Short mmCIF file of C-alpha atoms and ligand atoms in Angstrom, two decimals:
data_model
loop_
_atom_site.label_atom_id
_atom_site.label_comp_id
_atom_site.label_asym_id
_atom_site.label_seq_id
_atom_site.Cartn_x
_atom_site.Cartn_y
_atom_site.Cartn_z
CA UNK O 1 0.40 0.13 -0.51
CA UNK O 2 2.36 2.84 -1.25
CA UNK O 3 0.98 6.04 -1.22
CA UNK O 4 3.26 8.89 -1.04
CA UNK O 5 6.00 8.42 -3.05
CA UNK O 6 5.99 10.77 -6.31
CA UNK O 7 7.49 9.06 -9.54
CA UNK O 8 10.59 11.51 -9.40
CA UNK O 9 10.91 9.97 -5.84
CA UNK O 10 11.47 6.00 -7.75
CA UNK O 11 15.29 6.54 -8.16
CA UNK O 12 15.68 7.17 -4.16
CA UNK O 13 13.50 4.57 -3.56
CA UNK O 14 15.62 2.01 -5.69
CA UNK O 15 19.12 3.19 -4.31
CA UNK O 16 18.04 2.73 -0.82
CA UNK O 17 16.33 -0.40 -1.05
CA UNK O 18 19.24 -1.84 -3.05
CA UNK O 19 21.88 -1.31 0.02
CA UNK O 20 21.64 -4.93 0.83
CA UNK O 21 21.05 -4.79 4.48
CA UNK O 22 20.25 -7.51 7.15
CA UNK O 23 16.66 -7.63 7.92
CA UNK O 24 18.29 -7.31 11.55
CA UNK O 25 18.93 -3.71 11.02
CA UNK O 26 15.49 -2.75 11.13
CA UNK O 27 14.67 -4.63 14.48
CA UNK O 28 13.99 -1.56 15.14
CA UNK O 29 11.49 -0.72 12.82
CA UNK O 30 9.50 -3.74 13.87
CA UNK O 31 9.39 -3.08 17.11
CA UNK O 32 8.22 0.10 16.80
CA UNK O 33 5.87 -1.24 14.56
CA UNK O 34 4.50 -4.01 17.33
CA UNK O 35 4.42 -2.18 19.95
CA UNK O 36 2.15 0.73 18.01
CA UNK O 37 -0.02 -2.13 17.27
CA UNK O 38 -0.49 -3.30 21.00
CA UNK O 39 -1.05 -0.09 22.40
CA UNK O 40 -3.65 0.86 20.12
CA UNK O 41 -5.88 -1.82 20.01
CA UNK O 42 -5.32 -1.38 24.02
CA UNK O 43 -6.68 2.34 23.66
CA UNK O 44 -9.39 1.36 21.05
CA UNK O 45 -10.72 -1.77 23.70
CA UNK O 46 -10.55 1.14 26.56
CA UNK O 47 -12.53 3.65 25.22
CA UNK O 48 -14.95 1.78 22.89
CA UNK O 49 -18.97 2.90 23.67
CA UNK O 50 -17.26 6.50 25.22
CA UNK O 51 -17.21 8.85 22.50
CA UNK O 52 -13.54 9.81 23.72
CA UNK O 53 -10.58 9.90 22.27
CA UNK O 54 -7.37 9.51 24.09
CA UNK O 55 -5.27 13.00 23.87
CA UNK O 56 -2.32 12.57 26.56
CA UNK O 57 -1.83 12.21 30.75
CA UNK O 58 -2.56 14.47 33.01
CA UNK O 59 0.37 16.11 34.40
CA UNK O 60 0.79 19.16 37.12
CA UNK O 61 3.46 21.70 36.92
CA UNK O 62 5.92 23.64 39.62
CA UNK O 63 6.01 27.38 39.19
CA UNK O 64 9.90 27.36 39.79
CA UNK O 65 10.70 24.91 36.65
CA UNK O 66 8.45 26.73 34.37
CA UNK O 67 10.48 30.42 35.26
CA UNK O 68 13.67 28.59 34.52
CA UNK O 69 12.51 26.79 31.22
CA UNK O 70 11.21 30.42 30.33
CA UNK O 71 13.98 32.16 32.15
CA UNK O 72 11.57 34.82 32.96
CA UNK O 73 9.62 36.13 36.03
CA UNK O 74 6.72 34.01 36.78
CA UNK O 75 4.59 37.36 37.06
CA UNK O 76 4.82 37.41 33.30
CA UNK O 77 3.07 34.51 32.88
CA UNK O 78 1.16 33.35 35.74
CA UNK O 79 -2.03 34.32 34.12
CA UNK O 80 -2.03 32.13 31.57
CA UNK O 81 -1.35 29.27 33.71
CA UNK O 82 -4.12 26.35 33.49
CA UNK O 83 -5.51 24.97 36.58
CA UNK O 84 -3.36 22.36 38.42
CA UNK O 85 -6.00 19.29 38.16
CA UNK O 86 -6.29 17.31 41.29
CA UNK O 87 -3.67 15.61 42.61
CA UNK O 88 -5.47 11.83 41.82
CA UNK O 89 -5.90 13.00 38.23
CA UNK O 90 -2.03 13.48 37.53
CA UNK O 91 -0.45 10.41 36.02
CA UNK O 92 -4.14 9.06 34.35
CA UNK O 93 -5.51 9.11 30.81
CA UNK O 94 -6.51 12.54 29.47
CA UNK O 95 -9.40 12.07 27.12
CA UNK O 96 -11.02 14.40 24.24
CA UNK O 97 -14.21 15.13 22.65
CA UNK O 98 -14.90 14.63 19.21
CA UNK O 99 -14.39 18.71 18.79
CA UNK O 100 -10.83 18.65 20.41
CA UNK O 101 -8.10 20.02 17.84
CA UNK O 102 -6.58 16.71 18.46
CA UNK O 103 -9.53 14.31 17.92
CA UNK O 104 -7.90 13.15 14.56
CA UNK O 105 -5.18 11.69 15.31
CA UNK O 106 -6.08 8.41 17.17
CA UNK O 107 -8.42 7.26 14.31
CA UNK O 108 -5.18 8.16 11.66
CA UNK O 109 -2.87 6.41 14.10
CA UNK O 110 -5.43 3.14 13.59
CA UNK O 111 -5.39 3.74 9.70
CA UNK O 112 -1.40 4.28 9.27
CA UNK O 113 -0.91 0.85 11.98
CA UNK O 114 -3.22 -1.05 9.28
CA UNK O 115 -1.51 0.47 6.38
CA UNK O 116 1.58 -1.08 8.05
CA UNK O 117 0.58 -3.95 8.85
CA UNK O 118 -2.58 -4.96 7.06
CA UNK O 119 -4.50 -6.13 10.48
CA UNK O 120 -8.22 -6.59 10.22
CA UNK O 121 -8.83 -5.75 13.59
CA UNK O 122 -7.13 -2.28 13.38
CA UNK O 123 -9.07 -1.97 9.90
CA UNK O 124 -12.19 -1.82 11.77
CA UNK O 125 -11.20 -0.23 14.68
CA UNK O 126 -9.67 2.59 12.49
CA UNK O 127 -13.21 2.87 10.62
CA UNK O 128 -15.60 3.15 14.44
CA UNK O 129 -13.07 5.86 15.40
CA UNK O 130 -13.23 7.89 12.49
CA UNK O 131 -16.83 7.22 12.09
CA UNK O 132 -17.00 8.99 15.62
CA UNK O 133 -15.91 12.19 13.66
CA UNK O 134 -18.38 12.76 11.27
CA UNK O 135 -20.34 15.53 13.11
CA UNK O 136 -17.52 17.60 12.97
CA UNK O 137 -18.09 17.53 9.16
CA UNK O 138 -20.39 20.48 10.27
CA UNK O 139 -18.35 22.58 12.63
CA UNK O 140 -16.89 25.84 11.97
CA UNK O 141 -15.06 27.41 14.55
CA UNK O 142 -11.70 26.00 14.17
CA UNK O 143 -9.35 26.17 11.47
CA UNK O 144 -7.49 22.86 13.08
CA UNK O 145 -10.30 20.95 10.77
CA UNK O 146 -7.37 19.81 8.43
CA UNK O 147 -6.18 18.15 11.61
CA UNK O 148 -9.31 16.71 12.48
CA UNK O 149 -11.03 15.13 9.16
CA UNK O 150 -7.91 15.23 7.51
CA UNK O 151 -5.80 12.48 9.69
CA UNK O 152 -8.74 10.48 10.28
CA UNK O 153 -11.33 10.89 6.98
CA UNK O 154 -8.30 11.77 4.69
CA UNK O 155 -6.29 8.21 5.48
CA UNK O 156 -9.78 6.57 5.56
CA UNK O 157 -10.06 7.59 1.82
CA UNK O 158 -6.81 7.04 1.24
CA UNK O 159 -7.07 3.14 2.60
CA UNK O 160 -10.51 2.34 2.29
CA UNK O 161 -12.33 4.87 -0.25
CA UNK O 162 -15.96 5.50 -0.25
CA UNK O 163 -18.22 8.22 -1.51
CA UNK O 164 -19.52 9.05 1.85
CA UNK O 165 -15.76 9.88 2.53
CA UNK O 166 -15.71 12.43 -0.02
CA UNK O 167 -18.53 14.33 1.00
CA UNK O 168 -17.04 14.88 4.75
CA UNK O 169 -13.85 15.85 3.52
CA UNK O 170 -15.63 18.72 0.76
CA UNK O 171 -18.13 19.64 3.59
CA UNK O 172 -15.22 20.03 5.84
CA UNK O 173 -12.94 22.26 3.44
CA UNK O 174 -15.71 24.38 2.67
CA UNK O 175 -15.75 25.15 6.41
CA UNK O 176 -12.34 25.94 6.54
CA UNK O 177 -12.50 27.75 3.42
CA UNK O 178 -15.00 30.35 4.86
CA UNK O 179 -12.38 31.06 7.62
CA UNK O 180 -10.75 32.42 4.43
CA UNK O 181 -9.90 36.73 4.22
CA UNK O 182 -9.55 38.05 1.34
CA UNK O 183 -7.82 41.24 2.74
CA UNK O 184 -4.96 39.27 4.93
CA UNK O 185 -4.74 36.20 2.41
CA UNK O 186 -4.67 34.01 5.46
CA UNK O 187 -7.11 31.71 6.92
CA UNK O 188 -7.95 32.58 10.46
CA UNK O 189 -6.93 30.61 12.88
CA UNK O 190 -8.12 31.05 16.51
CA UNK O 191 -11.74 32.81 17.81
CA UNK O 192 -10.34 33.36 21.31
CA UNK O 193 -7.40 36.35 22.75
CA UNK O 194 -6.27 39.54 22.22
CA UNK O 195 -5.84 39.39 18.27
CA UNK O 196 -7.17 40.93 15.84
CA UNK O 197 -6.48 38.13 13.51
CA UNK O 198 -4.50 35.78 14.65
CA UNK O 199 -3.09 33.19 12.24
CA UNK O 200 -0.55 30.50 13.94
CA UNK O 201 2.30 28.63 12.08
CA UNK O 202 0.24 25.32 13.10
CA UNK O 203 -2.18 26.27 10.44
CA UNK O 204 0.38 25.17 7.74
CA UNK O 205 -0.72 21.94 8.36
CA UNK O 206 -4.84 22.22 7.49
CA UNK O 207 -4.25 23.54 3.78
CA UNK O 208 -3.80 19.61 2.48
CA UNK O 209 -7.04 19.36 3.25
CA UNK O 210 -8.10 21.92 0.89
CA UNK O 211 -5.95 20.38 -1.80
CA UNK O 212 -7.60 17.08 -1.10
CA UNK O 213 -10.95 19.06 -2.14
CA UNK O 214 -9.89 20.72 -5.37
CA UNK O 215 -8.44 17.21 -6.14
CA UNK O 216 -11.99 15.56 -5.22
CA UNK O 217 -14.04 18.46 -7.00
CA UNK O 218 -12.24 19.68 -9.53
CA UNK O 219 -12.57 22.91 -8.02
CA UNK O 220 -8.63 24.46 -7.64
CA UNK O 221 -10.20 27.68 -5.66
CA UNK O 222 -9.89 25.34 -2.22
CA UNK O 223 -6.08 24.89 -3.44
CA UNK O 224 -5.88 28.70 -4.49
CA UNK O 225 -7.06 29.73 -0.82
CA UNK O 226 -3.86 27.23 0.37
CA UNK O 227 -1.46 29.00 -1.60
CA UNK O 228 -2.02 32.29 -1.02
CA UNK O 229 -2.14 31.69 3.17
CA UNK O 230 0.62 29.57 2.18
CA UNK O 231 2.48 32.68 0.55
CA UNK O 232 0.92 35.30 3.21
CA UNK O 233 2.38 32.96 5.86
CA UNK O 234 6.04 32.69 4.05
CA UNK O 235 6.19 36.68 3.92
CA UNK O 236 5.02 37.42 7.27
CA UNK O 237 5.75 34.36 9.54
CA UNK O 238 9.52 33.88 8.94
CA UNK O 239 12.62 35.80 10.70
CA UNK O 240 15.80 35.69 8.00
CA UNK O 241 17.42 32.71 9.57
CA UNK O 242 14.08 30.60 8.62
CA UNK O 243 12.75 30.21 12.06
CA UNK O 244 9.31 31.52 12.68
CA UNK O 245 7.27 33.42 14.98
CA UNK O 246 4.33 31.13 16.22
CA UNK O 247 1.37 33.80 15.71
CA UNK O 248 1.31 36.41 13.25
CA UNK O 249 -1.89 38.74 13.84
CA UNK O 250 -3.35 40.93 11.19
CA UNK O 251 -4.76 44.56 11.34
CA UNK O 252 -8.16 44.53 9.01
CA UNK O 253 -6.18 45.99 6.19
CA UNK O 254 -3.77 43.18 6.48
CA UNK O 255 -1.14 44.87 7.65
CA UNK O 256 0.90 43.10 10.56
CA UNK O 257 -0.56 43.77 13.96
CA UNK O 258 1.81 41.82 16.30
CA UNK O 259 3.95 38.83 16.18
CA UNK O 260 4.29 36.86 19.17
CA UNK O 261 4.20 33.21 20.83
CA UNK O 262 1.45 31.33 22.32
CA UNK O 263 3.14 28.08 23.03
CA UNK O 264 7.10 29.23 22.62
CA UNK O 265 9.78 30.22 25.34
CA UNK O 266 9.32 33.94 24.14
CA UNK O 267 7.60 36.10 21.42
CA UNK O 268 11.22 35.52 19.58
CA UNK O 269 12.13 32.16 20.78
CA UNK O 270 12.43 29.21 18.02
CA UNK O 271 9.14 26.77 19.36
CA UNK O 272 9.83 23.15 18.18
CA UNK O 273 6.61 22.15 16.66
CA UNK O 274 6.42 25.42 15.27
CA UNK O 275 9.16 24.97 13.53
CA UNK O 276 8.16 21.40 12.38
CA UNK O 277 4.77 22.24 11.64
CA UNK O 278 6.34 24.90 8.96
CA UNK O 279 8.72 22.33 7.28
CA UNK O 280 5.94 19.95 6.89
CA UNK O 281 3.52 22.46 5.73
CA UNK O 282 6.08 23.93 2.96
CA UNK O 283 6.94 20.25 2.08
CA UNK O 284 3.08 19.87 1.29
CA UNK O 285 3.07 23.09 -0.75
CA UNK O 286 5.84 21.62 -3.26
CA UNK O 287 3.82 18.00 -3.39
CA UNK O 288 0.90 19.70 -4.72
CA UNK O 289 2.06 22.03 -7.11
CA UNK O 290 5.76 21.15 -8.09
CA UNK O 291 6.58 24.78 -7.71
CA UNK O 292 10.30 24.73 -6.71
CA UNK O 293 9.57 27.95 -4.33
CA UNK O 294 8.18 25.90 -1.86
CA UNK O 295 10.59 23.37 -1.85
CA UNK O 296 13.23 25.76 -1.63
CA UNK O 297 11.62 27.22 1.52
CA UNK O 298 11.14 24.16 2.62
CA UNK O 299 15.03 23.06 2.80
CA UNK O 300 15.75 26.52 3.84
CA UNK O 301 13.47 25.38 7.25
CA UNK O 302 14.99 22.10 7.12
CA UNK O 303 18.35 23.04 7.52
CA UNK O 304 18.01 25.67 9.97
CA UNK O 305 16.40 22.59 12.32
CA UNK O 306 19.26 20.31 11.93
CA UNK O 307 21.53 23.67 12.43
CA UNK O 308 19.68 24.83 15.75
CA UNK O 309 18.73 21.72 17.11
CA UNK O 310 21.16 20.71 20.27
CA UNK O 311 20.33 16.98 21.49
CA UNK O 312 22.44 14.35 21.02
CA UNK O 313 19.16 11.88 19.62
CA UNK O 314 17.50 14.97 17.42
CA UNK O 315 14.50 14.47 19.63
CA UNK O 316 14.48 19.06 20.11
CA UNK O 317 14.08 20.52 23.46
CA UNK O 318 10.45 21.79 23.41
CA UNK O 319 11.83 25.34 21.91
CA UNK O 320 14.79 25.42 20.27
CA UNK O 321 15.88 28.44 22.72
CA UNK O 322 14.94 26.27 25.69
CA UNK O 323 18.17 26.20 28.14
CA UNK O 324 19.71 23.13 27.17
CA UNK O 325 19.65 21.52 31.01
CA UNK O 326 18.64 18.18 31.69
CA UNK O 327 15.33 18.83 33.50
CA UNK O 328 14.20 20.59 30.07
CA UNK O 329 11.69 18.61 28.78
CA UNK O 330 11.68 17.09 25.02
CA UNK O 331 9.23 17.44 22.46
CA UNK O 332 8.84 14.06 20.48
CA UNK O 333 6.05 14.96 18.99
CA UNK O 334 7.96 18.01 17.34
CA UNK O 335 10.73 15.29 16.60
CA UNK O 336 8.35 13.08 14.82
CA UNK O 337 6.35 15.47 12.71
CA UNK O 338 9.76 16.85 11.69
CA UNK O 339 10.99 13.17 11.14
CA UNK O 340 8.07 12.77 8.93
CA UNK O 341 8.63 15.87 6.93
CA UNK O 342 12.37 15.15 6.47
CA UNK O 343 11.04 12.05 4.54
CA UNK O 344 8.97 13.72 2.07
CA UNK O 345 11.69 16.28 1.69
CA UNK O 346 14.13 13.51 0.98
CA UNK O 347 12.31 12.29 -2.13
CA UNK O 348 12.14 15.70 -3.86
CA UNK O 349 15.40 17.93 -2.65
CA UNK O 350 18.25 17.32 -5.16
CA UNK O 351 20.61 16.66 -1.97
CA UNK O 352 17.85 14.81 -0.07
CA UNK O 353 20.17 12.09 1.34
CA UNK O 354 20.47 14.22 4.42
CA UNK O 355 16.61 14.84 5.00
CA UNK O 356 16.27 11.10 5.25
CA UNK O 357 19.39 10.60 7.14
CA UNK O 358 17.79 13.12 9.75
CA UNK O 359 14.44 11.55 9.47
CA UNK O 360 15.87 7.81 10.30
CA UNK O 361 17.92 9.10 12.83
CA UNK O 362 14.77 10.44 14.79
CA UNK O 363 13.11 7.59 14.30
CA UNK O 364 15.45 5.30 15.78
CA UNK O 365 15.65 7.74 18.70
CA UNK O 366 11.87 7.76 18.96
CA UNK O 367 11.91 3.77 19.20
CA UNK O 368 14.45 3.43 21.43
CA UNK O 369 14.53 2.74 25.23
CA UNK O 370 14.13 6.42 26.50
CA UNK O 371 10.77 7.37 24.03
CA UNK O 372 8.82 4.13 22.77
CA UNK O 373 6.38 2.78 25.77
CA UNK O 374 6.65 -0.79 27.25
CA UNK O 375 3.21 -2.43 26.12
CA UNK O 376 0.77 -1.94 28.47
CA UNK O 377 2.29 0.70 29.88
CA UNK O 378 2.09 4.61 29.01
CA UNK O 379 -1.82 4.87 29.51
CA UNK O 380 -1.83 3.02 25.68
CA UNK O 381 0.53 5.78 24.17
CA UNK O 382 3.08 4.58 21.90
CA UNK O 383 5.39 7.55 22.66
CA UNK O 384 6.83 9.01 25.92
CA UNK O 385 8.36 12.51 26.74
CA UNK O 386 6.07 15.40 24.45
CA UNK O 387 5.27 19.03 25.87
CA UNK O 388 2.13 20.33 24.92
CA UNK O 389 2.31 23.79 26.23
CA UNK O 390 4.94 24.33 28.84
CA UNK O 391 4.23 27.89 29.00
CA UNK O 392 0.54 27.25 30.07
CA UNK O 393 2.11 25.04 32.61
CA UNK O 394 -0.19 21.72 30.21
CA UNK O 395 0.80 18.77 29.11
CA UNK O 396 4.74 18.42 29.95
CA UNK O 397 6.38 15.67 29.44
CA UNK O 398 3.80 13.36 28.42
CA UNK O 399 2.84 10.98 25.78
CA UNK O 400 0.38 13.31 22.85
CA UNK O 401 -1.75 11.92 20.16
CA UNK O 402 0.40 14.02 17.93
CA UNK O 403 3.23 12.34 18.72
CA UNK O 404 2.59 9.02 18.24
CA UNK O 405 0.37 9.63 14.69
CA UNK O 406 3.42 11.35 13.18
CA UNK O 407 5.73 8.60 14.80
CA UNK O 408 3.40 6.02 12.60
CA UNK O 409 3.41 8.28 9.34
CA UNK O 410 7.40 8.55 9.41
CA UNK O 411 7.32 4.83 9.74
CA UNK O 412 5.20 4.32 6.80
CA UNK O 413 7.16 6.91 4.76
CA UNK O 414 10.39 4.80 5.98
CA UNK O 415 9.32 1.75 4.87
CA UNK O 416 7.70 2.85 1.36
CA UNK O 417 11.39 4.71 1.01
CA UNK O 418 13.25 1.21 1.96
CA UNK O 419 10.99 -0.91 0.22
CA UNK O 420 10.26 -3.03 3.61
CA UNK O 421 7.22 -4.61 3.88
CA UNK O 422 5.82 -5.63 7.62
CA UNK O 423 5.99 -9.51 6.54
CA UNK O 424 9.60 -9.37 5.96
CA UNK O 425 10.68 -7.72 9.03
N1 LIG A 1 -1.91 23.17 17.51
C1 LIG A 1 -1.33 23.17 18.62
C2 LIG A 1 0.13 22.70 18.97
O1 LIG A 1 0.63 22.35 18.20
O2 LIG A 1 -0.02 22.54 19.88
#
């Protein structure tokens, strides 16, 4: 079930697959897949009938620790802190409903695990959990629709196509497109906060849904909105060194109102997951258009990431500007998104091997002792050590459903590029 390789990637695949490697060289891949399958099945059985999805593990925070991480006076961020969970909740499974921005990742992980193994139970689970998201097709209050519906129904369409799935994707894309504003040239991200028209770098990840809607309908207006958003973001979100701000807010006339962070260390820092969303998003723009502007830009971001990472295993600290201390949390989710993007980028770039090597290095790290859960532990999640929003004291050094999703996507891409089948591992 090869899915993402463009024809011009064939040369790389052939070169990579031809390297005579021992099967034991891929023991880490098999272990990663096997742990993933058992964790996902455990969770699917545990949450069946509740209407809920797994999101993370409840965690608390220590104010002094946050201040050290942010190198800031606690008074400057105290107001933004999330309420501490009750003591008995800490360490337990945090679930979410279907309107949460992360609701598509668990069904999507089931689809990828099915794609990797062909396991019929995973297929049934993937269909069941994807169907729960059906009402999201009518939801208009977020830009995260690409995450929610693209990762769930988008993978369903690839792996078990049906007209009803197409309808969900098109209706959702209609709602996402409604959030586009001609004057700013952007899709509005959030409907909360002190900003006039906030756009966050994460929004680059929602564009794939629009590209898919254009392909399904033959109406290129969805793709045009996506590309206008990508171009405006390229112009206003990035610094000369190709790092990006998290939030750019626009005035009504389309000029920039302010550039800030919401989840990073400071307004001028480089939040790790934001950089990951960026390299992934511009790689998709190249895939969908073949326009080298996007490819060059994705490579610049990728090169910056490889230059800026401070950890030996390439799993970054939660912000590239966070203090390099033993106590500084990693963000396995940023690593997984980066790995998946770099593997795809490696198939387009002339000097793609360095991106392939970096993606492989991350996947190997994530499949090792430090990050990969032991079956039955980690509240059913696959990976440990991600960070949701340290700035808010939320989801610090915990599993996150999107870390698991992009890890599995990375494994699918890796297997494709290496010409590997699960049965041969
Ligand atoms: N899109 C929200 C986040 O990356 O945390």
